[in-house]
Structure formats: C-alpha cells, structure tokens
Short mmCIF file of N, CA and C in Angstrom, two decimals:
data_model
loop_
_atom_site.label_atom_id
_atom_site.label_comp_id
_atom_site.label_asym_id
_atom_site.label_seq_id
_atom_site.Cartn_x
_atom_site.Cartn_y
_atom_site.Cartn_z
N UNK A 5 18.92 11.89 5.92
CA UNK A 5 18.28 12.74 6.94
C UNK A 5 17.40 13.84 6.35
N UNK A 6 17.59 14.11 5.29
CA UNK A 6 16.64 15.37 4.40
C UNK A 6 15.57 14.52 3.40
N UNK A 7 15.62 13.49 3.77
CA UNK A 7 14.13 12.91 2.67
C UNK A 7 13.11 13.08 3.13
N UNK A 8 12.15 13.36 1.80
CA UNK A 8 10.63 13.29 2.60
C UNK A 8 9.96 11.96 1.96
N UNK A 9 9.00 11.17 2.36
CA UNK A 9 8.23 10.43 2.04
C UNK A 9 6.45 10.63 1.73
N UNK A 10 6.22 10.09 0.66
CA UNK A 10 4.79 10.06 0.62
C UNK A 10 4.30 8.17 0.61
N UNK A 11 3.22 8.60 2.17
CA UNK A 11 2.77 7.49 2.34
C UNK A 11 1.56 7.37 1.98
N UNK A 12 1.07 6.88 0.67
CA UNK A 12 0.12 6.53 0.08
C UNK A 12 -0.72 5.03 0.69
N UNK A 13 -2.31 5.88 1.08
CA UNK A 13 -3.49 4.73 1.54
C UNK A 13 -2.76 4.17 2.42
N UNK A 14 -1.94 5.89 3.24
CA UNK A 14 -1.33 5.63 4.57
C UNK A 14 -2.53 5.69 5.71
N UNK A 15 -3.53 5.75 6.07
CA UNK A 15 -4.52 5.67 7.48
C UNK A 15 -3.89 6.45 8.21
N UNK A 16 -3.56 5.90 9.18
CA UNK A 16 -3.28 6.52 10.51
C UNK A 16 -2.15 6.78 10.66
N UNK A 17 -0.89 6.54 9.97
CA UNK A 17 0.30 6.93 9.70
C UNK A 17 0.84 6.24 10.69
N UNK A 18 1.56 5.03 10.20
CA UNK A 18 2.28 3.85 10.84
C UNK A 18 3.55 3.89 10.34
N UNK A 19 3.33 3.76 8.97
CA UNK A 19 4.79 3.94 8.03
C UNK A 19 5.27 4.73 8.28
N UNK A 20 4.62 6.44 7.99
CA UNK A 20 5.46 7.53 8.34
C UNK A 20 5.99 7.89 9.45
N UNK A 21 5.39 7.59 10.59
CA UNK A 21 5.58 7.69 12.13
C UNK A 21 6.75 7.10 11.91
N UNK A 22 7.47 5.63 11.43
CA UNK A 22 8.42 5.02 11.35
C UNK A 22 9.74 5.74 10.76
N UNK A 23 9.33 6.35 9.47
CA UNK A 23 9.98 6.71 8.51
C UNK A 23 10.59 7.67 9.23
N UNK A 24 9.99 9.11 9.99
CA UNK A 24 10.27 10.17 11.00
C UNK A 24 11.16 9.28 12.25
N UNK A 25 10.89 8.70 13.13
CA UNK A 25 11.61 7.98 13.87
C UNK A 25 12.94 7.23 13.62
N UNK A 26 12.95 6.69 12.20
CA UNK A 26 14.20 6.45 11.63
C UNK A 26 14.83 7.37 11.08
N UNK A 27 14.86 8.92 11.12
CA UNK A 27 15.25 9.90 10.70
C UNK A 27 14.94 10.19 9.51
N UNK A 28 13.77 10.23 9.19
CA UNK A 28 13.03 10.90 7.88
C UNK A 28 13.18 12.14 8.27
N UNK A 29 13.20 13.25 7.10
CA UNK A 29 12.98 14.65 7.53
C UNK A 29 11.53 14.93 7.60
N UNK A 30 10.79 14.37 6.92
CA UNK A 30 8.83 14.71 6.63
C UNK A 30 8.20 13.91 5.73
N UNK A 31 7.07 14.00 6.17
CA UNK A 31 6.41 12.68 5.57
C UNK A 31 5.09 13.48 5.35
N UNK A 32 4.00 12.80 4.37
CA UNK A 32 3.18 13.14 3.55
C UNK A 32 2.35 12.22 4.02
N UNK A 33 1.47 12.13 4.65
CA UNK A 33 -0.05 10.72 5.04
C UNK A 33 -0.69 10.63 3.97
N UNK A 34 -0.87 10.49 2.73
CA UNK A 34 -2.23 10.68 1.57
C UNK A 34 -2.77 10.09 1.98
N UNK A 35 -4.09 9.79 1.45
CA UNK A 35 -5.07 8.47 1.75
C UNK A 35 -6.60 9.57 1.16
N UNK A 36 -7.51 8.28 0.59
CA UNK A 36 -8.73 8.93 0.42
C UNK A 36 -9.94 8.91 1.37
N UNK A 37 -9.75 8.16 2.34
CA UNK A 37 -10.16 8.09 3.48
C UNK A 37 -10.32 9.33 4.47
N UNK A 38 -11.24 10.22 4.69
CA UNK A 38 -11.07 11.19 5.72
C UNK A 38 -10.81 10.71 6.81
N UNK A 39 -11.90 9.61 7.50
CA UNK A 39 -12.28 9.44 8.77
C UNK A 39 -10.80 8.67 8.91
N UNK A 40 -10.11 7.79 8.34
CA UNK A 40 -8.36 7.28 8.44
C UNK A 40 -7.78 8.71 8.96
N UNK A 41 -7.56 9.73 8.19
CA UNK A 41 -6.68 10.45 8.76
C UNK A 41 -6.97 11.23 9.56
N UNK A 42 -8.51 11.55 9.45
CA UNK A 42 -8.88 12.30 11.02
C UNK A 42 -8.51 11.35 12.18
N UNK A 43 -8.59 10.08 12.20
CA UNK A 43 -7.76 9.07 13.33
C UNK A 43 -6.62 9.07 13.38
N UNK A 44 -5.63 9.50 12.61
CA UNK A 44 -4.34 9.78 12.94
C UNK A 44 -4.12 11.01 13.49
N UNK A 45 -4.76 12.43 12.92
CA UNK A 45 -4.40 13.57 12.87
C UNK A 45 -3.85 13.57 14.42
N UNK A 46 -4.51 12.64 15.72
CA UNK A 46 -4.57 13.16 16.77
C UNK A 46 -2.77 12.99 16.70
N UNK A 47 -2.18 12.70 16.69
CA UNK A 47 -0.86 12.13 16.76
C UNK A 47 0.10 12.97 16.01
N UNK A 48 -0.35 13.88 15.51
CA UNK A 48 0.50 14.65 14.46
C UNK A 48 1.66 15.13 15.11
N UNK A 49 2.70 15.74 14.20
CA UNK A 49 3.56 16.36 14.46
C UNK A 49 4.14 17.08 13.88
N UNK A 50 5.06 18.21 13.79
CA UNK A 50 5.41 19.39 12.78
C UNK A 50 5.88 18.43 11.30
N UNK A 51 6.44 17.40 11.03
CA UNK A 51 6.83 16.47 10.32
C UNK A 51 6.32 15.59 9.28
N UNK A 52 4.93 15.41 9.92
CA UNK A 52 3.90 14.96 9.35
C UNK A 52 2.30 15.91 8.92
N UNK A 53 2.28 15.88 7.51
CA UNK A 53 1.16 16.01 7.18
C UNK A 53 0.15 15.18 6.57
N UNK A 54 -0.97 15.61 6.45
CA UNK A 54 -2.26 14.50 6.22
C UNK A 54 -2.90 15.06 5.33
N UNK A 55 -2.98 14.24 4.25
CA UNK A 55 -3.42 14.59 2.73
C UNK A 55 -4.99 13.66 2.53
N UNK A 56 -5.35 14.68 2.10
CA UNK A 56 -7.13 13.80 1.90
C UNK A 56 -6.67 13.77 -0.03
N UNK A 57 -6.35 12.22 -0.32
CA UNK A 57 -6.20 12.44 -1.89
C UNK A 57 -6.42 11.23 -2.38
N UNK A 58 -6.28 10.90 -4.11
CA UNK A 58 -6.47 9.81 -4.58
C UNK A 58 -5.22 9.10 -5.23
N UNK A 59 -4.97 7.58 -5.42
CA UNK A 59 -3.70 7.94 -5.63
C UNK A 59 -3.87 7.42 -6.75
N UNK A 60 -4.96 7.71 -7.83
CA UNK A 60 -4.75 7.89 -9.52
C UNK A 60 -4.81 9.35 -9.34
N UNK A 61 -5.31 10.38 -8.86
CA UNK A 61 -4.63 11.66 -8.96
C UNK A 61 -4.32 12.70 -8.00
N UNK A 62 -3.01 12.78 -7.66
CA UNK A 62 -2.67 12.85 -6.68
C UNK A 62 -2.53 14.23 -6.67
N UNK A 63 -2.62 15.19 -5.44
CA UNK A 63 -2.63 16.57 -5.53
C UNK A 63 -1.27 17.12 -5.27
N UNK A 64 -0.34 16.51 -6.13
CA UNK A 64 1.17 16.49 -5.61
C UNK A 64 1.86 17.42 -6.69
N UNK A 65 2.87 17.79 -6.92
CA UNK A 65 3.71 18.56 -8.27
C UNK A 65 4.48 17.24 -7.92
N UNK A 66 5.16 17.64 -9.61
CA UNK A 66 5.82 16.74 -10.00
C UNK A 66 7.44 16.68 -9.05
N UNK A 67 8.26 15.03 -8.78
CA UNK A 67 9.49 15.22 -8.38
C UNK A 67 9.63 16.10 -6.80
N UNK A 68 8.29 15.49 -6.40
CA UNK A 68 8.25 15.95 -4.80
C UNK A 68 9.32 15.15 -4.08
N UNK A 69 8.86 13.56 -3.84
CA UNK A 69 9.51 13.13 -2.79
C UNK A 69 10.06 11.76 -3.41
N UNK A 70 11.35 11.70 -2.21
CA UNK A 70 12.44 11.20 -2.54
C UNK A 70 11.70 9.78 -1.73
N UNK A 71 10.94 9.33 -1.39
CA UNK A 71 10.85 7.92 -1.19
C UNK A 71 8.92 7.95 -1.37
N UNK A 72 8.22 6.91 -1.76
CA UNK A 72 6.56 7.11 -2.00
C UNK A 72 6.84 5.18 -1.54
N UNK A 73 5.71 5.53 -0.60
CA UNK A 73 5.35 3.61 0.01
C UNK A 73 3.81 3.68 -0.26
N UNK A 74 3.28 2.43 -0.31
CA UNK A 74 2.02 2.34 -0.11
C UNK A 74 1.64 0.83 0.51
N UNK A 75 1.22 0.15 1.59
CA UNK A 75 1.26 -0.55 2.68
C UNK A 75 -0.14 -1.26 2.57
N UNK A 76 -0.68 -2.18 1.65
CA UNK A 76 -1.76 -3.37 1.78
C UNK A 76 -2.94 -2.24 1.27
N UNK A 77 -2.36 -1.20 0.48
CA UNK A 77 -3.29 -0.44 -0.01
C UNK A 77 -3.63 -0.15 -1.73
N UNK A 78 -2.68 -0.98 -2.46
CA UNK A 78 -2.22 -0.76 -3.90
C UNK A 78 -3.35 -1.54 -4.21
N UNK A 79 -3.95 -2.88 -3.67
CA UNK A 79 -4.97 -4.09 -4.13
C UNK A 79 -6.27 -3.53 -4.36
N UNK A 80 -6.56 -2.02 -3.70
CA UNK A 80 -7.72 -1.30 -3.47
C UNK A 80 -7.62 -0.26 -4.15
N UNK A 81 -6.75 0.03 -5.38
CA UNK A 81 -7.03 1.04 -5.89
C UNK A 81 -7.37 0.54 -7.50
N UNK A 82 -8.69 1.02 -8.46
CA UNK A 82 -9.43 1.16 -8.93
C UNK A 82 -8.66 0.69 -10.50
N UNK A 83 -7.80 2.27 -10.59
CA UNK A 83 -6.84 1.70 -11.81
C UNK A 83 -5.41 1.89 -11.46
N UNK A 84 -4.89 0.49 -10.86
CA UNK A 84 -3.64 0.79 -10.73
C UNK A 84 -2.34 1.26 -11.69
N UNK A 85 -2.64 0.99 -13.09
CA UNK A 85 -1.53 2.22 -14.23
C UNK A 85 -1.82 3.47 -14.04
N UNK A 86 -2.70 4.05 -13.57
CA UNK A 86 -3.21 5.00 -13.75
C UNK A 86 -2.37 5.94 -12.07
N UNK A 87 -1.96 4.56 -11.26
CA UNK A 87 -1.68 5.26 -9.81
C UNK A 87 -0.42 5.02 -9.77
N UNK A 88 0.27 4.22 -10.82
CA UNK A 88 2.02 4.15 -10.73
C UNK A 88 2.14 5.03 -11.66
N UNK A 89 1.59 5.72 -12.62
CA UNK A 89 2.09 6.77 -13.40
C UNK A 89 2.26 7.74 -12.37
N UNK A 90 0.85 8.21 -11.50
CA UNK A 90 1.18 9.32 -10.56
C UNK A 90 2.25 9.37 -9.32
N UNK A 91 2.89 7.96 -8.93
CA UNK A 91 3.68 7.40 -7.74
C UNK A 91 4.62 7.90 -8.76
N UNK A 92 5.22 7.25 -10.25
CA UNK A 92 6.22 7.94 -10.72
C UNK A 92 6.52 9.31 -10.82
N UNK A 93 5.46 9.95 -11.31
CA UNK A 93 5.40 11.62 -11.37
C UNK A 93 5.92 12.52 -10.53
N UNK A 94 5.14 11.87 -9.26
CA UNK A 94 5.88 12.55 -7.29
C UNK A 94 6.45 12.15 -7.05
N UNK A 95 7.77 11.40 -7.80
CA UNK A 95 9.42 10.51 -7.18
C UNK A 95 9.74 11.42 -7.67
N UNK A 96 11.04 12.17 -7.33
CA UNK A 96 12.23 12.81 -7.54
C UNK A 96 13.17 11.77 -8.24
N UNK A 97 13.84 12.01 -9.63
CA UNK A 97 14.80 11.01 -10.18
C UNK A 97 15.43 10.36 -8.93
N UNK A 98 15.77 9.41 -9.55
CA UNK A 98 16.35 8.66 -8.18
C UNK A 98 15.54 7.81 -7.05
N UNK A 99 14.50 8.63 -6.83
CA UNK A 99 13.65 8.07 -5.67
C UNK A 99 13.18 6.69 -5.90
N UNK A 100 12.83 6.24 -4.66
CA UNK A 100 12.65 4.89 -4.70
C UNK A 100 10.70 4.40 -4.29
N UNK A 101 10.35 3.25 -4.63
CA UNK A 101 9.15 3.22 -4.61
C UNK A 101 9.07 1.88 -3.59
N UNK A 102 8.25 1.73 -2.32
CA UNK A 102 8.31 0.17 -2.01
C UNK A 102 6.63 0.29 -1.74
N UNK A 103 6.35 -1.11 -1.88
CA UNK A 103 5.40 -1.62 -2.03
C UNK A 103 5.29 -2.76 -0.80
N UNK A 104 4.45 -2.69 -0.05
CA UNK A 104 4.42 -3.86 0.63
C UNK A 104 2.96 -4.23 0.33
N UNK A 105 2.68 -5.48 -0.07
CA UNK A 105 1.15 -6.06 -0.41
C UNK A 105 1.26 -7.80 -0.55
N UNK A 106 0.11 -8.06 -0.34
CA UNK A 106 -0.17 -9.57 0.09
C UNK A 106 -0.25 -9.81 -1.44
N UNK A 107 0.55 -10.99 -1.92
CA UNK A 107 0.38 -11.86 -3.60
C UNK A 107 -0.01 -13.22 -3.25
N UNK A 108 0.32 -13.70 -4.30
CA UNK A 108 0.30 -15.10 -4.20
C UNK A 108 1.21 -15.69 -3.97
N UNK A 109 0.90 -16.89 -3.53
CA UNK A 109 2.08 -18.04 -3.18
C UNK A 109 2.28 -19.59 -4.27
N UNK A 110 3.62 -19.48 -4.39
CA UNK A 110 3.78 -20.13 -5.50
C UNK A 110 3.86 -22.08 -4.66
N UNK A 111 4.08 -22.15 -3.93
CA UNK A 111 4.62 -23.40 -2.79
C UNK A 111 2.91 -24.01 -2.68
N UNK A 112 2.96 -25.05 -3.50
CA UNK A 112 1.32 -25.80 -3.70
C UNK A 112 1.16 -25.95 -2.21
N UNK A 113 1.71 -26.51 -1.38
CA UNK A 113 1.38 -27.20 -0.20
C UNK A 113 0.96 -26.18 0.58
N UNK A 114 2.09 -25.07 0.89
CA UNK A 114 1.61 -23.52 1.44
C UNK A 114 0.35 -22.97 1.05
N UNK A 115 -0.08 -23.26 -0.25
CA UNK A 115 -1.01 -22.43 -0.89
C UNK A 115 -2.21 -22.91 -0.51
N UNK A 116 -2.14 -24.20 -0.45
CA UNK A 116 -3.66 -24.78 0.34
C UNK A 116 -3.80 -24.58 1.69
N UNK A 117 -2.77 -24.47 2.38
CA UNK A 117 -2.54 -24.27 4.03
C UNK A 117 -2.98 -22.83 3.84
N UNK A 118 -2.95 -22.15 3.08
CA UNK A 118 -3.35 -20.71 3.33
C UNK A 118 -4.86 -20.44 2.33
N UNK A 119 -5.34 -21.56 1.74
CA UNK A 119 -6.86 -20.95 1.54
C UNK A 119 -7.35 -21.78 2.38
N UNK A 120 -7.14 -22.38 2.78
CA UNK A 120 -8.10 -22.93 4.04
C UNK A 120 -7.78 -22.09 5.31
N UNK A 121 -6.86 -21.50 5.31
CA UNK A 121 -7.12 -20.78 6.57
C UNK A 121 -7.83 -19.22 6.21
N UNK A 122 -7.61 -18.89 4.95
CA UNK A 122 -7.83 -17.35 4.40
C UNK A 122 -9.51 -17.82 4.29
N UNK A 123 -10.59 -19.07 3.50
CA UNK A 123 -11.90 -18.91 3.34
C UNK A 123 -12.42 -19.83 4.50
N UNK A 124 -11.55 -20.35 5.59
CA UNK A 124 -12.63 -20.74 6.68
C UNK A 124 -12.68 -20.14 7.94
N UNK A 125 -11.03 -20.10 8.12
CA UNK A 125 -11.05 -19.50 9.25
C UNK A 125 -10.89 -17.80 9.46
N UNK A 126 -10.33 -17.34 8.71
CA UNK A 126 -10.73 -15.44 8.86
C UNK A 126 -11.32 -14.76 8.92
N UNK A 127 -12.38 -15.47 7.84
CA UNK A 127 -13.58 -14.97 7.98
C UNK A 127 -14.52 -15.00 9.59
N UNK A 128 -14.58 -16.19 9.81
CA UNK A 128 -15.08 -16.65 10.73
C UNK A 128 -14.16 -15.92 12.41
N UNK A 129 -13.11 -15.79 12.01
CA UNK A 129 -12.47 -14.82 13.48
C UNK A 129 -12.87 -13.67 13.25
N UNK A 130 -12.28 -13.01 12.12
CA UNK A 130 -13.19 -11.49 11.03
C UNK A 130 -14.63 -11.20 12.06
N UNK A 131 -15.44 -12.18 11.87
CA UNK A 131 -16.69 -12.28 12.08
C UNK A 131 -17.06 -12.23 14.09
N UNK A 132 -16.34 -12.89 14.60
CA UNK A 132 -16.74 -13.35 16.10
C UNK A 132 -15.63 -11.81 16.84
N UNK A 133 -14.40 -11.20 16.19
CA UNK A 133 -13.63 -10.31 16.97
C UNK A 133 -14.42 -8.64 16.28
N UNK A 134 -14.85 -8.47 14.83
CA UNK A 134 -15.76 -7.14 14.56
C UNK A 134 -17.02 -7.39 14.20
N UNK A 135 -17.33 -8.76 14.12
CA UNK A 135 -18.96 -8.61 13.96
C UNK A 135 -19.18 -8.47 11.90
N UNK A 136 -17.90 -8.82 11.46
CA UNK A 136 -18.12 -8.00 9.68
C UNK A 136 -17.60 -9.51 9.08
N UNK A 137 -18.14 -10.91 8.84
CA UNK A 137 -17.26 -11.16 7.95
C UNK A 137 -17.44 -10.56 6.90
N UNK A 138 -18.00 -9.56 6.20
CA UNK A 138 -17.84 -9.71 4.85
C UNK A 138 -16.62 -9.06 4.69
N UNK A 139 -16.06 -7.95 5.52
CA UNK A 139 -15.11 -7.23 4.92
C UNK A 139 -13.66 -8.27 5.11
N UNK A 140 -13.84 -9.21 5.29
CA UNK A 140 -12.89 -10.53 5.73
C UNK A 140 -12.81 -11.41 4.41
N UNK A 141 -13.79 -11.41 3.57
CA UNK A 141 -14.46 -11.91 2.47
C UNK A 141 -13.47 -11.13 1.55
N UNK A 142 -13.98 -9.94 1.77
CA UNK A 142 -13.24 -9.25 0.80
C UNK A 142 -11.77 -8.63 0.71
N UNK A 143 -11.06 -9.30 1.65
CA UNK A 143 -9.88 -9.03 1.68
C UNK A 143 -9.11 -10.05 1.01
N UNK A 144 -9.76 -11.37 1.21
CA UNK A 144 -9.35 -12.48 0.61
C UNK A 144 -9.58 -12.44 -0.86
N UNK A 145 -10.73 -11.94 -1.31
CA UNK A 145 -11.24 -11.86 -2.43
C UNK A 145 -10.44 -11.08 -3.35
N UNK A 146 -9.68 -9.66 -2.84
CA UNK A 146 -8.84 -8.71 -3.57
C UNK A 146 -7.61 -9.48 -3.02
N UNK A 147 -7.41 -9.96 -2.54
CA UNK A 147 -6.02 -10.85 -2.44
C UNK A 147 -5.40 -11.83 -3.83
N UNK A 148 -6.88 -12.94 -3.72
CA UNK A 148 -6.70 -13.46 -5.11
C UNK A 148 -7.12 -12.38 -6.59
N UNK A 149 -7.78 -11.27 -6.58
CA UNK A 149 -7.51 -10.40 -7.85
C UNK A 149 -6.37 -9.66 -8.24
N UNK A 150 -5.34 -9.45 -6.89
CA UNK A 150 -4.40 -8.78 -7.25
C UNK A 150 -3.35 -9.90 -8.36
N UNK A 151 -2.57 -8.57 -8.84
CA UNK A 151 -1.54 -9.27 -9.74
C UNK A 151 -0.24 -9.89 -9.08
N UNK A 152 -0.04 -11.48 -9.82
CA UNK A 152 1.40 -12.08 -9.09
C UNK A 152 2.70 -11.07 -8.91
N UNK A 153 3.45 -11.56 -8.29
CA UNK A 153 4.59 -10.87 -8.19
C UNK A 153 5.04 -10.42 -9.53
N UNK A 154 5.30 -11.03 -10.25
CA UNK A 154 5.76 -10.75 -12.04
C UNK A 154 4.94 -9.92 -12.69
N UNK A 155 3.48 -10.17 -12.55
CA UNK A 155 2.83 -9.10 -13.38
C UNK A 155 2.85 -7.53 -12.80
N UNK A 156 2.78 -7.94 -11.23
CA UNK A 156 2.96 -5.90 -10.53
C UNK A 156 4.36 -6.10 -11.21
N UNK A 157 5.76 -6.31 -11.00
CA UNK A 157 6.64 -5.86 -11.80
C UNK A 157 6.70 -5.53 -13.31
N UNK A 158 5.89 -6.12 -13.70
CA UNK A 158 5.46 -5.81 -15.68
C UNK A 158 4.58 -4.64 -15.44
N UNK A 159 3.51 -4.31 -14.75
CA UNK A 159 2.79 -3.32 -14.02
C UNK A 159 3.74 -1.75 -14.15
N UNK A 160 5.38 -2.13 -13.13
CA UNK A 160 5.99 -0.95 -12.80
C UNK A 160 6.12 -0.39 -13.96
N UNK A 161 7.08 -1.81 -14.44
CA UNK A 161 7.92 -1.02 -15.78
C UNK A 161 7.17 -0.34 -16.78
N UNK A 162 5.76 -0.99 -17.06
CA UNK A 162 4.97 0.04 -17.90
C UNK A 162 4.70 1.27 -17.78
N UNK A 163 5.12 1.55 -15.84
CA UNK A 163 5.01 2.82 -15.27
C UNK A 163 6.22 3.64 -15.77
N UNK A 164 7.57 3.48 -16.19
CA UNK A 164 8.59 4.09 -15.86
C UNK A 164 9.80 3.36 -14.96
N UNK A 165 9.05 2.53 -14.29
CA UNK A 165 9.74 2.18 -13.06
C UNK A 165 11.49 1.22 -13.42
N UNK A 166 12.19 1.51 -12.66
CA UNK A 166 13.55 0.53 -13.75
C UNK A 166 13.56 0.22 -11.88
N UNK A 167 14.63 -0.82 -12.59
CA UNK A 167 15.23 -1.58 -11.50
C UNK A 167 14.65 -1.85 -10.38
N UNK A 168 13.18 -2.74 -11.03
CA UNK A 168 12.14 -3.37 -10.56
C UNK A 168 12.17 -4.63 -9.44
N UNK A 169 12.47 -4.25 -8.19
CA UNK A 169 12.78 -6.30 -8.12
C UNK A 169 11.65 -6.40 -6.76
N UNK A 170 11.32 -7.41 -6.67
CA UNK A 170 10.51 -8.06 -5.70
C UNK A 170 10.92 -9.31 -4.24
N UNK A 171 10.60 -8.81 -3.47
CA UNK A 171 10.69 -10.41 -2.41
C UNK A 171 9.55 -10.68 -1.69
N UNK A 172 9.44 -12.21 -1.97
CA UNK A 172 8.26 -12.87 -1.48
C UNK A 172 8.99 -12.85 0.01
N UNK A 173 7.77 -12.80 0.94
CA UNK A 173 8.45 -13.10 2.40
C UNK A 173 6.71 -14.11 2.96
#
C-alpha cells in the first residue's frame, strides 16, 4: 500500500491509473513525449504525477521507487544499456522492474501466421482506420529489431538486474 511506481514511456497513464486503483500509494507518468502527457494530465490526481523525461536520463535521484514498468515503450528507446542502468539507479534495493513488450516468436507455424498478418494486413487496417501506414510499418519494423527474449534478459543482467526471468504470452 506505500509503493510508488515509475511508469516509464507511460503516455496517458494507463499503467499507473491501474497501479493507484490496485492500491499503489503514487505513481510517476515519465515519458518524453509532452503532447502524451498533456493528454493524460486531464485525468490527474493528487497520486499521480507527469514527468516530461528521457529514460537514458532520467530526472530521478537515486533508489526512488519501489516498482519502475515500461509498457511497448523499451523497443523505442535509442540506447537501451544506457536506460536499464537508469531503471536500475531509480529502483530502491529490492524493487522490481516489469517490462511488457512485443518479441519474437519462437513456434515456426505461429511465426508465419503473424508476419503475414503484421506486413499485410496492419498496415493496411493502420492505413484505412488513421490514414498512417507508415507508422504501422514501423511498429513492425522495431518489433523485428528488438532483442529476443534471452538477449533483453542478457541486456538486464548487464544492467545489475538479478533474478531476471521472462514469459512469452
């Protein structure tokens, strides 16, 4: 009931809204995005604050908060050692780090069922529901650059990170 969270290349604050609702004590929105958190701000609450920051350097002291998430936003950052050193830095010993982000799929049969639907059809819905495929393009595109499940865990531990584990869902 007394944790705070930092929700890193949090937007509009979905996670934290959650985190508070499940009895978080306060939550942290970062994100480098203004116009993201000026779209949340409307929603605020004494609980939540909204951080205009980067998360290779984060405007945090060290051993802030007891839980740090970052939500389909880790694939978009620039140098990611550079942003788990700082995710380690603002954990409080103990604290925990989760990651939710799109990898790869190891299941051959799955894996073709999902680039044919990720380079024909997303784009193409992407395209007819905002008018953008490219940014549809490029979601797929940083999808396949991100690192497999094994290498973000080789990733942590270079960070500091112990008791590293992952689930594909």
């Amino acid at each position: 009931p007394h944790q705070i969270l930092a929700d890193l290349a949090g937007g509009t604050g979905d996670i934290a809204k959650k985190f508070i609702k499940n009895g978080g004590y306060k939550a942290d929105i970062i994100d480098i995005n203004l116009q993201m958190i000026k779209n949340g701000v409307f929603n605020n609450n004494n609980k939540i604050r909204y951080i205009v920051g980067n998360c290779e350097k984060l405007p945090i002291r060290d051993n802030t908060y007891h839980r740090v998430t970052i939500a389909f936003g880790l694939r978009n950052v620039t140098y990611r050692d550079r942003a788990l050193k700082e995710i380690y830095r603002i954990l409080r010993p103990g604290g925990r780090f989760v990651c939710l982000e799109f990898s790869h799929i190891d299941n051959e049969v799955l894996k073709k069922l999902y680039d044919l639907w990720s380079f024909k059809f997303l784009p193409l819905i992407g395209e007819i529901i905002t008018k953008n495929r490219d940014a549809y393009k490029y979601l797929i595109e940083s999808i396949r650059m991100f690192p497999n499940q094994d290498e973000l865990a080789f990733l942590l531990s270079k960070a500091n990170f112990s008791r590293v584990r992952y689930k594909s869902l």
